[in-house]
Amino acid sequence: MKISFDDPSTALISRKVRPSYQRIKVLEYLIKNQCHPTVDQIFQDLQGEIPTLSKSTIYNTLKLFAAAGLIRVITIEENETRYDILTEDHGHFKCEKCGAIYNFAVDVDALATGDLTGFKVMEKNVYFKGICPKCL
Amino acid sequence: MKISFDDPSTALISRKVRPSYQRIKVLEYLIKNQCHPTVDQIFQDLQGEIPTLSKSTIYNTLKLFAAAGLIRVITIEENETRYDILTEDHGHFKCEKCGAIYNFAVDVDALATGDLTGFKVMEKNVYFKGICPKCL
DNA sequence: ATCAATTCTTGCAATCATTATAAAATTAGA
DNA sequence: TCTAATTTTATAATGATTGCAAGAATTGAT
C-alpha cells in the first residue's frame, strides 16, 4: 500500500495512471514542494517549464491523483483547496496570521472512535489553528 | 468561557453581540438544528419566518458569530462551508455517499502535540470520512 | 418623545475557485 | 503510417462568497 515516490513515473504506473508529461511534472512538483500548495501555486510555478499548461489540466490531474490515492485533499482553508502528497499520517497546523500550513506528527489511531461502530472510516484528518512561532 | 445557550438573546449579549431580531433567529436556528447547516439551508429555512431576509445577513451574522466565538466554522466540504454551535469538543464524520455529517465524541487533548512547542494552538479539529451505517 | 448619529439589514453587482464542454493535440496499438 | 482512444487546452458556465451603497432600525442625548 505504501507508495515509493523515488520515481514519479513508476509511482504513477503502479497506481494505474498513465504517466503523461504534465502528470509527471505535477507529481514531481508535489514531491519537491511538500508545502500544501493550492492549484494556483502549482499552476504558476509549472508554467515556466510548460508554457502551454492549462489550469484545467492541474484540476484534472489533482482529481485523478486523489482518486488514485496518490495525494490527499486538504480543506483547512475556507475558500481554497490544498493538496498534499500522501506520506505518513500527520496533522496540519494553520497559522491564522501568516496563513502558513505546518505538518506535525500525530497518532490518529490513538483517537477514540467508540461512537463510530457501524461506520466505515476511510480517512482521518486532524487540523489545528492558531499562531505560529514566527508570528508570535 | 462556557456559554449557556438557554436564552439566545442573553447568549449574544454575553459575547458583546447586539441581539437584533435576525441574529436571535439565526442563533435559535443553530441551537435547534445542530446538523451543521450550510448558509443556504439556514437561509431557506428562515425565509418563512422572516420574509425580507437577505442571504448577506446570514453571511454577516455567521462571520460575526464566529469572531465572537459563538460558533465554529466547519470546512470538511470542498465547496460549501458549514457551521456548528460551540458545544463540547467533538469530531465530525462525513459520509462520502449521502453527504451527511455526524458528530462523535473525541478526546482532542489526548492528541500528541509534541511537535508544536512554540505554537499557540487556538482550535483543534478532527474529521473523518467514510461510509455511514445507512449507506453500508 | 424627538432628533441626530451609529449600527444593521438588504439587494445587487463583482469576484474568484471550480467544473463542464468541445475542439485540438498526443499517444498506443495494429 | 493510420486509426481510435486518451489527454490537454481554452473558454464558457456555475455557484459560493464578498463588497458596496442605500434604506431601515436602534441608541443616546437633549
mmCIF file of C-alpha atoms (C1' of nucleotides) in Angstrom:
data_model
loop_
_atom_site.group_PDB
_atom_site.id
_atom_site.type_symbol
_atom_site.label_atom_id
_atom_site.label_comp_id
_atom_site.label_asym_id
_atom_site.label_seq_id
_atom_site.Cartn_x
_atom_site.Cartn_y
_atom_site.Cartn_z
ATOM 1 C CA MET A 1 0.000 0.000 0.000
ATOM 2 C CA LYS A 2 2.874 2.325 0.692
ATOM 3 C CA ILE A 3 3.963 4.147 -2.436
ATOM 4 C CA SER A 4 7.557 4.902 -3.264
ATOM 5 C CA PHE A 5 7.906 8.366 -4.724
ATOM 6 C CA ASP A 6 11.511 7.876 -5.828
ATOM 7 C CA ASP A 7 10.492 7.851 -9.457
ATOM 8 C CA PRO A 8 7.313 9.787 -10.305
ATOM 9 C CA SER A 9 6.721 7.850 -13.490
ATOM 10 C CA THR A 10 6.758 4.405 -11.893
ATOM 11 C CA ALA A 11 4.705 5.711 -8.968
ATOM 12 C CA LEU A 12 2.016 6.715 -11.460
ATOM 13 C CA ILE A 13 2.148 3.408 -13.295
ATOM 14 C CA SER A 14 1.884 1.482 -10.030
ATOM 15 C CA ARG A 15 -1.396 3.301 -9.460
ATOM 16 C CA LYS A 16 -2.649 2.680 -12.988
ATOM 17 C CA VAL A 17 -2.278 6.310 -14.013
ATOM 18 C CA ARG A 18 -0.787 6.942 -17.439
ATOM 19 C CA PRO A 19 2.441 8.906 -16.922
ATOM 20 C CA SER A 20 1.914 11.813 -19.263
ATOM 21 C CA TYR A 21 4.418 14.667 -19.297
ATOM 22 C CA GLN A 22 2.098 17.017 -17.367
ATOM 23 C CA ARG A 23 1.204 14.406 -14.770
ATOM 24 C CA ILE A 24 4.828 13.600 -14.117
ATOM 25 C CA LYS A 25 5.631 17.275 -13.690
ATOM 26 C CA VAL A 26 2.737 17.825 -11.305
ATOM 27 C CA LEU A 27 3.695 14.810 -9.225
ATOM 28 C CA GLU A 28 7.343 15.882 -9.183
ATOM 29 C CA TYR A 29 6.223 19.285 -8.015
ATOM 30 C CA LEU A 30 4.164 17.829 -5.186
ATOM 31 C CA ILE A 31 7.075 15.640 -4.087
ATOM 32 C CA LYS A 32 9.531 18.535 -4.062
ATOM 33 C CA ASN A 33 7.127 21.070 -2.591
ATOM 34 C CA GLN A 34 5.508 19.422 0.377
ATOM 35 C CA CYS A 35 4.103 22.782 1.393
ATOM 36 C CA HIS A 36 0.434 22.029 0.673
ATOM 37 C CA PRO A 37 0.191 24.141 -2.449
ATOM 38 C CA THR A 38 -3.007 25.493 -3.959
ATOM 39 C CA VAL A 39 -3.988 24.856 -7.566
ATOM 40 C CA ASP A 40 -2.874 28.348 -8.453
ATOM 41 C CA GLN A 41 0.561 27.937 -6.882
ATOM 42 C CA ILE A 42 1.155 24.725 -8.804
ATOM 43 C CA PHE A 43 -0.058 26.350 -11.979
ATOM 44 C CA GLN A 44 2.077 29.481 -11.606
ATOM 45 C CA ASP A 45 5.231 27.539 -10.798
ATOM 46 C CA LEU A 46 4.890 24.970 -13.579
ATOM 47 C CA GLN A 47 4.096 27.497 -16.282
ATOM 48 C CA GLY A 48 7.817 28.238 -16.564
ATOM 49 C CA GLU A 49 8.589 24.668 -17.520
ATOM 50 C CA ILE A 50 5.401 24.035 -19.508
ATOM 51 C CA PRO A 51 4.398 27.255 -21.292
ATOM 52 C CA THR A 52 1.241 25.761 -22.811
ATOM 53 C CA LEU A 53 -0.016 24.473 -19.462
ATOM 54 C CA SER A 54 -3.675 24.986 -18.675
ATOM 55 C CA LYS A 55 -5.216 25.326 -15.265
ATOM 56 C CA SER A 56 -7.808 22.743 -16.250
ATOM 57 C CA THR A 57 -5.010 20.217 -16.516
ATOM 58 C CA ILE A 58 -3.993 20.893 -12.934
ATOM 59 C CA TYR A 59 -7.559 20.374 -11.761
ATOM 60 C CA ASN A 60 -7.948 17.189 -13.819
ATOM 61 C CA THR A 61 -4.621 15.835 -12.676
ATOM 62 C CA LEU A 62 -5.180 16.515 -8.994
ATOM 63 C CA LYS A 63 -8.638 14.981 -9.085
ATOM 64 C CA LEU A 64 -7.154 11.917 -10.759
ATOM 65 C CA PHE A 65 -4.312 11.679 -8.237
ATOM 66 C CA ALA A 66 -6.738 11.941 -5.337
ATOM 67 C CA ALA A 67 -8.947 9.188 -6.778
ATOM 68 C CA ALA A 68 -5.856 7.032 -7.309
ATOM 69 C CA GLY A 69 -4.830 7.546 -3.690
ATOM 70 C CA LEU A 70 -1.628 9.352 -4.553
ATOM 71 C CA ILE A 71 -2.467 12.597 -2.812
ATOM 72 C CA ARG A 72 -4.778 13.887 -0.149
ATOM 73 C CA VAL A 73 -7.118 16.841 -0.350
ATOM 74 C CA ILE A 74 -6.772 19.349 2.481
ATOM 75 C CA THR A 75 -9.695 21.595 3.296
ATOM 76 C CA ILE A 76 -8.487 23.787 6.113
ATOM 77 C CA GLU A 77 -8.936 26.910 4.076
ATOM 78 C CA GLU A 78 -12.434 28.258 3.776
ATOM 79 C CA ASN A 79 -12.026 29.237 0.152
ATOM 80 C CA GLU A 80 -9.176 27.386 -1.488
ATOM 81 C CA THR A 81 -8.340 23.703 -1.551
ATOM 82 C CA ARG A 82 -4.815 22.465 -0.911
ATOM 83 C CA TYR A 83 -3.090 19.231 -1.819
ATOM 84 C CA ASP A 84 -0.664 17.011 -0.035
ATOM 85 C CA ILE A 85 1.483 14.081 -1.120
ATOM 86 C CA LEU A 86 0.492 11.002 0.858
ATOM 87 C CA THR A 87 3.168 10.281 3.404
ATOM 88 C CA GLU A 88 2.787 9.047 6.942
ATOM 89 C CA ASP A 89 -0.196 10.249 8.882
ATOM 90 C CA HIS A 90 0.230 13.760 10.125
ATOM 91 C CA GLY A 91 -1.830 16.671 11.292
ATOM 92 C CA HIS A 92 -1.913 20.163 9.849
ATOM 93 C CA PHE A 93 -1.483 23.410 11.703
ATOM 94 C CA LYS A 94 -2.625 26.609 10.068
ATOM 95 C CA CYS A 95 -1.328 29.963 11.255
ATOM 96 C CA GLU A 96 -4.208 32.393 11.230
ATOM 97 C CA LYS A 97 -1.829 35.323 10.866
ATOM 98 C CA CYS A 98 0.541 34.400 8.022
ATOM 99 C CA GLY A 99 -1.541 31.598 6.548
ATOM 100 C CA ALA A 100 1.301 29.079 6.530
ATOM 101 C CA ILE A 101 0.423 25.433 6.970
ATOM 102 C CA TYR A 102 2.740 23.194 9.006
ATOM 103 C CA ASN A 103 2.793 19.439 9.399
ATOM 104 C CA PHE A 104 3.034 17.790 12.770
ATOM 105 C CA ALA A 105 3.220 14.173 13.828
ATOM 106 C CA VAL A 106 0.063 12.763 15.282
ATOM 107 C CA ASP A 107 -1.102 9.297 16.197
ATOM 108 C CA VAL A 108 -4.544 9.297 14.628
ATOM 109 C CA ASP A 109 -5.169 5.706 15.623
ATOM 110 C CA ALA A 110 -4.898 6.720 19.256
ATOM 111 C CA LEU A 111 -8.106 8.689 18.799
ATOM 112 C CA ALA A 112 -11.074 7.097 20.463
ATOM 113 C CA THR A 113 -13.745 6.115 17.984
ATOM 114 C CA GLY A 114 -16.168 4.377 20.284
ATOM 115 C CA ASP A 115 -19.120 6.257 18.833
ATOM 116 C CA LEU A 116 -18.368 5.093 15.348
ATOM 117 C CA THR A 117 -19.318 1.447 15.469
ATOM 118 C CA GLY A 118 -21.047 0.624 12.204
ATOM 119 C CA PHE A 119 -19.215 3.350 10.342
ATOM 120 C CA LYS A 120 -16.584 2.561 7.737
ATOM 121 C CA VAL A 121 -13.826 5.086 8.375
ATOM 122 C CA MET A 122 -11.673 5.620 5.317
ATOM 123 C CA GLU A 123 -9.796 8.812 6.104
ATOM 124 C CA LYS A 124 -8.788 10.515 9.317
ATOM 125 C CA ASN A 125 -7.866 14.173 9.452
ATOM 126 C CA VAL A 126 -6.610 16.386 12.225
ATOM 127 C CA TYR A 127 -6.063 20.076 11.906
ATOM 128 C CA PHE A 128 -5.299 22.785 14.394
ATOM 129 C CA LYS A 129 -5.435 26.542 14.033
ATOM 130 C CA GLY A 130 -3.582 29.221 15.918
ATOM 131 C CA ILE A 131 -0.453 31.361 15.687
ATOM 132 C CA CYS A 132 2.912 30.011 14.575
ATOM 133 C CA PRO A 133 6.198 30.813 16.341
ATOM 134 C CA LYS A 134 7.278 33.273 13.652
ATOM 135 C CA CYS A 135 4.196 35.375 14.162
ATOM 136 C CA LEU A 136 4.130 35.248 17.956
ATOM 137 C CA MET B 1 -15.734 30.565 28.927
ATOM 138 C CA LYS B 2 -18.588 28.093 28.508
ATOM 139 C CA ILE B 3 -21.641 29.710 27.002
ATOM 140 C CA SER B 4 -25.177 28.905 28.031
ATOM 141 C CA PHE B 5 -27.488 28.758 25.057
ATOM 142 C CA ASP B 6 -30.689 28.629 27.112
ATOM 143 C CA ASP B 7 -31.601 32.118 26.014
ATOM 144 C CA PRO B 8 -30.231 33.222 22.625
ATOM 145 C CA SER B 9 -30.547 36.896 23.440
ATOM 146 C CA THR B 10 -28.503 36.779 26.619
ATOM 147 C CA ALA B 11 -26.003 34.477 24.965
ATOM 148 C CA LEU B 12 -25.435 37.164 22.349
ATOM 149 C CA ILE B 13 -25.148 39.929 24.913
ATOM 150 C CA SER B 14 -22.658 37.905 26.954
ATOM 151 C CA ARG B 15 -20.467 37.856 23.855
ATOM 152 C CA LYS B 16 -20.931 41.558 23.161
ATOM 153 C CA VAL B 17 -23.086 40.995 20.113
ATOM 154 C CA ARG B 18 -26.140 43.207 19.774
ATOM 155 C CA PRO B 19 -29.194 40.959 19.820
ATOM 156 C CA SER B 20 -31.038 42.056 16.696
ATOM 157 C CA TYR B 21 -34.091 40.155 15.527
ATOM 158 C CA GLN B 22 -32.210 38.411 12.695
ATOM 159 C CA ARG B 23 -29.281 37.453 14.884
ATOM 160 C CA ILE B 24 -31.526 35.929 17.509
ATOM 161 C CA LYS B 25 -33.352 33.919 14.864
ATOM 162 C CA VAL B 26 -30.117 32.645 13.331
ATOM 163 C CA LEU B 27 -28.742 31.654 16.709
ATOM 164 C CA GLU B 28 -32.015 29.957 17.649
ATOM 165 C CA TYR B 29 -31.851 28.055 14.393
ATOM 166 C CA LEU B 30 -28.315 26.873 15.070
ATOM 167 C CA ILE B 31 -29.262 25.751 18.566
ATOM 168 C CA LYS B 32 -32.287 23.806 17.348
ATOM 169 C CA ASN B 33 -30.624 22.398 14.238
ATOM 170 C CA GLN B 34 -27.300 21.024 15.317
ATOM 171 C CA CYS B 35 -26.928 19.382 11.938
ATOM 172 C CA HIS B 36 -24.101 21.541 10.574
ATOM 173 C CA PRO B 37 -26.213 23.527 8.152
ATOM 174 C CA THR B 38 -24.908 25.416 5.150
ATOM 175 C CA VAL B 39 -25.640 29.090 4.590
ATOM 176 C CA ASP B 40 -28.249 28.162 2.043
ATOM 177 C CA GLN B 41 -30.063 25.783 4.393
ATOM 178 C CA ILE B 42 -30.253 28.440 7.085
ATOM 179 C CA PHE B 43 -31.441 30.982 4.574
ATOM 180 C CA GLN B 44 -34.129 28.751 3.057
ATOM 181 C CA ASP B 45 -35.498 27.688 6.423
ATOM 182 C CA LEU B 46 -35.591 31.147 7.977
ATOM 183 C CA GLN B 47 -37.228 32.827 4.993
ATOM 184 C CA GLY B 48 -40.592 31.515 6.202
ATOM 185 C CA GLU B 49 -40.306 33.413 9.454
ATOM 186 C CA ILE B 50 -38.504 36.452 8.056
ATOM 187 C CA PRO B 51 -39.770 37.153 4.536
ATOM 188 C CA THR B 52 -37.444 40.108 3.980
ATOM 189 C CA LEU B 53 -34.361 38.143 4.967
ATOM 190 C CA SER B 54 -31.273 38.536 2.831
ATOM 191 C CA LYS B 55 -28.542 35.991 2.320
ATOM 192 C CA SER B 56 -25.987 38.706 3.029
ATOM 193 C CA THR B 57 -27.391 38.931 6.515
ATOM 194 C CA ILE B 58 -26.749 35.233 7.056
ATOM 195 C CA TYR B 59 -23.162 35.641 5.897
ATOM 196 C CA ASN B 60 -22.645 38.742 8.033
ATOM 197 C CA THR B 61 -24.211 37.126 11.067
ATOM 198 C CA LEU B 62 -22.263 33.879 10.826
ATOM 199 C CA LYS B 63 -18.996 35.743 10.372
ATOM 200 C CA LEU B 64 -19.820 37.818 13.426
ATOM 201 C CA PHE B 65 -20.776 34.762 15.488
ATOM 202 C CA ALA B 66 -17.552 33.001 14.536
ATOM 203 C CA ALA B 67 -15.480 36.033 15.521
ATOM 204 C CA ALA B 68 -17.360 36.228 18.815
ATOM 205 C CA GLY B 69 -16.614 32.570 19.494
ATOM 206 C CA LEU B 70 -20.252 31.517 19.416
ATOM 207 C CA ILE B 71 -19.978 29.102 16.544
ATOM 208 C CA ARG B 72 -17.337 27.126 14.742
ATOM 209 C CA VAL B 73 -16.690 27.013 11.026
ATOM 210 C CA ILE B 74 -16.514 23.516 9.554
ATOM 211 C CA THR B 75 -14.604 23.019 6.338
ATOM 212 C CA ILE B 76 -14.974 19.344 5.551
ATOM 213 C CA GLU B 77 -16.763 20.098 2.339
ATOM 214 C CA GLU B 78 -14.654 21.100 -0.596
ATOM 215 C CA ASN B 79 -17.134 23.658 -1.850
ATOM 216 C CA GLU B 80 -19.511 24.753 0.877
ATOM 217 C CA THR B 81 -18.854 25.892 4.392
ATOM 218 C CA ARG B 82 -20.862 24.581 7.313
ATOM 219 C CA TYR B 83 -21.489 25.972 10.769
ATOM 220 C CA ASP B 84 -21.718 24.433 14.185
ATOM 221 C CA ILE B 85 -22.830 25.728 17.539
ATOM 222 C CA LEU B 86 -19.964 25.522 20.007
ATOM 223 C CA THR B 87 -20.652 22.694 22.407
ATOM 224 C CA GLU B 88 -18.213 20.210 23.867
ATOM 225 C CA ASP B 89 -15.317 19.111 21.716
ATOM 226 C CA HIS B 90 -16.334 16.611 19.134
ATOM 227 C CA GLY B 91 -15.173 15.251 15.822
ATOM 228 C CA HIS B 92 -17.066 15.206 12.575
ATOM 229 C CA PHE B 93 -17.677 12.241 10.317
ATOM 230 C CA LYS B 94 -18.713 12.852 6.751
ATOM 231 C CA CYS B 95 -20.365 10.112 4.717
ATOM 232 C CA GLU B 96 -18.954 10.259 1.219
ATOM 233 C CA LYS B 97 -22.082 8.644 -0.157
ATOM 234 C CA CYS B 98 -25.015 10.558 1.286
ATOM 235 C CA GLY B 99 -23.090 13.622 2.413
ATOM 236 C CA ALA B 100 -24.454 13.570 5.953
ATOM 237 C CA ILE B 101 -22.235 14.871 8.723
ATOM 238 C CA TYR B 102 -22.274 13.155 12.114
ATOM 239 C CA ASN B 103 -20.763 14.198 15.412
ATOM 240 C CA PHE B 104 -18.733 11.834 17.515
ATOM 241 C CA ALA B 105 -17.067 12.216 20.883
ATOM 242 C CA VAL B 106 -13.322 12.598 20.774
ATOM 243 C CA ASP B 107 -10.697 13.490 23.329
ATOM 244 C CA VAL B 108 -8.762 16.081 21.371
ATOM 245 C CA ASP B 109 -6.451 16.767 24.298
ATOM 246 C CA ALA B 110 -5.247 13.180 24.116
ATOM 247 C CA LEU B 111 -3.657 14.041 20.804
ATOM 248 C CA ALA B 112 0.083 14.306 20.985
ATOM 249 C CA THR B 113 1.312 17.779 20.181
ATOM 250 C CA GLY B 114 4.995 17.324 20.849
ATOM 251 C CA ASP B 115 5.952 18.906 17.555
ATOM 252 C CA LEU B 116 4.061 22.050 18.325
ATOM 253 C CA THR B 117 6.181 23.630 21.003
ATOM 254 C CA GLY B 118 6.265 27.348 20.323
ATOM 255 C CA PHE B 119 2.908 27.274 18.575
ATOM 256 C CA LYS B 120 -0.173 28.852 20.077
ATOM 257 C CA VAL B 121 -2.949 26.375 19.380
ATOM 258 C CA MET B 122 -6.360 28.004 19.440
ATOM 259 C CA GLU B 123 -8.584 25.464 17.771
ATOM 260 C CA LYS B 124 -8.424 21.704 17.370
ATOM 261 C CA ASN B 125 -10.388 19.895 14.703
ATOM 262 C CA VAL B 126 -10.827 16.255 13.900
ATOM 263 C CA TYR B 127 -12.742 14.942 10.952
ATOM 264 C CA PHE B 128 -13.109 11.529 9.421
ATOM 265 C CA LYS B 129 -14.504 10.479 6.099
ATOM 266 C CA GLY B 130 -16.043 7.198 5.040
ATOM 267 C CA ILE B 131 -19.413 5.492 4.712
ATOM 268 C CA CYS B 132 -22.133 5.739 7.317
ATOM 269 C CA PRO B 133 -24.185 2.744 8.542
ATOM 270 C CA LYS B 134 -27.242 3.761 6.495
ATOM 271 C CA CYS B 135 -25.266 3.648 3.283
ATOM 272 C CA LEU B 136 -23.346 0.472 4.004
ATOM 273 C "C1'" DA C 1 -40.781 61.928 22.945
ATOM 274 C "C1'" DT C 2 -37.572 63.921 19.230
ATOM 275 C "C1'" DC C 3 -33.621 64.152 16.542
ATOM 276 C "C1'" DA C 4 -29.056 63.050 15.028
ATOM 277 C "C1'" DA C 5 -25.587 59.530 14.832
ATOM 278 C "C1'" DT C 6 -24.446 54.992 14.669
ATOM 279 C "C1'" DT C 7 -25.344 50.313 13.563
ATOM 280 C "C1'" DC C 8 -27.820 46.683 10.980
ATOM 281 C "C1'" DT C 9 -30.072 44.854 7.060
ATOM 282 C "C1'" DT C 10 -30.946 44.410 2.343
ATOM 283 C "C1'" DG C 11 -30.323 43.782 -2.668
ATOM 284 C "C1'" DC C 12 -27.457 43.617 -6.247
ATOM 285 C "C1'" DA C 13 -23.140 43.570 -8.549
ATOM 286 C "C1'" DA C 14 -18.482 41.769 -8.543
ATOM 287 C "C1'" DT C 15 -15.103 38.259 -7.514
ATOM 288 C "C1'" DC C 16 -12.968 34.035 -7.587
ATOM 289 C "C1'" DA C 17 -12.380 28.981 -7.332
ATOM 290 C "C1'" DT C 18 -14.034 25.148 -9.623
ATOM 291 C "C1'" DT C 19 -16.489 22.443 -13.231
ATOM 292 C "C1'" DA C 20 -18.277 21.447 -17.883
ATOM 293 C "C1'" DT C 21 -17.600 21.139 -22.557
ATOM 294 C "C1'" DA C 22 -15.865 20.692 -27.013
ATOM 295 C "C1'" DA C 23 -12.033 21.084 -30.054
ATOM 296 C "C1'" DA C 24 -7.072 20.266 -30.779
ATOM 297 C "C1'" DA C 25 -3.057 17.541 -29.643
ATOM 298 C "C1'" DT C 26 -0.908 13.437 -28.269
ATOM 299 C "C1'" DT C 27 -0.286 8.611 -27.613
ATOM 300 C "C1'" DA C 28 -0.830 3.462 -28.222
ATOM 301 C "C1'" DG C 29 -1.503 -0.355 -30.952
ATOM 302 C "C1'" DA C 30 -2.183 -2.561 -35.377
ATOM 303 C "C1'" DT D 1 1.773 5.146 -41.040
ATOM 304 C "C1'" DC D 2 -3.174 5.162 -39.770
ATOM 305 C "C1'" DT D 3 -6.977 4.933 -36.609
ATOM 306 C "C1'" DA D 4 -9.007 5.014 -32.100
ATOM 307 C "C1'" DA D 5 -8.663 6.252 -27.504
ATOM 308 C "C1'" DT D 6 -6.843 9.329 -24.180
ATOM 309 C "C1'" DT D 7 -5.107 13.756 -22.660
ATOM 310 C "C1'" DT D 8 -4.613 18.588 -22.864
ATOM 311 C "C1'" DT D 9 -6.192 23.007 -23.774
ATOM 312 C "C1'" DA D 10 -9.150 27.176 -23.981
ATOM 313 C "C1'" DT D 11 -13.259 29.132 -22.972
ATOM 314 C "C1'" DA D 12 -17.702 29.459 -21.052
ATOM 315 C "C1'" DA D 13 -20.709 28.422 -17.164
ATOM 316 C "C1'" DT D 14 -21.653 27.711 -12.360
ATOM 317 C "C1'" DG D 15 -22.033 28.729 -7.672
ATOM 318 C "C1'" DA D 16 -20.402 30.246 -3.145
ATOM 319 C "C1'" DT D 17 -18.810 34.285 -1.023
ATOM 320 C "C1'" DT D 18 -17.731 39.268 -0.627
ATOM 321 C "C1'" DG D 19 -18.186 44.367 -1.436
ATOM 322 C "C1'" DC D 20 -20.790 48.166 -1.523
ATOM 323 C "C1'" DA D 21 -24.249 51.690 -1.190
ATOM 324 C "C1'" DA D 22 -28.834 52.807 0.080
ATOM 325 C "C1'" DG D 23 -32.627 52.121 3.230
ATOM 326 C "C1'" DA D 24 -34.304 50.678 7.954
ATOM 327 C "C1'" DA D 25 -33.848 50.281 12.725
ATOM 328 C "C1'" DT D 26 -31.815 51.438 17.103
ATOM 329 C "C1'" DT D 27 -29.352 54.099 20.523
ATOM 330 C "C1'" DG D 28 -28.248 58.085 23.331
ATOM 331 C "C1'" DA D 29 -28.560 62.876 24.344
ATOM 332 C "C1'" DT D 30 -31.453 66.695 24.682
#
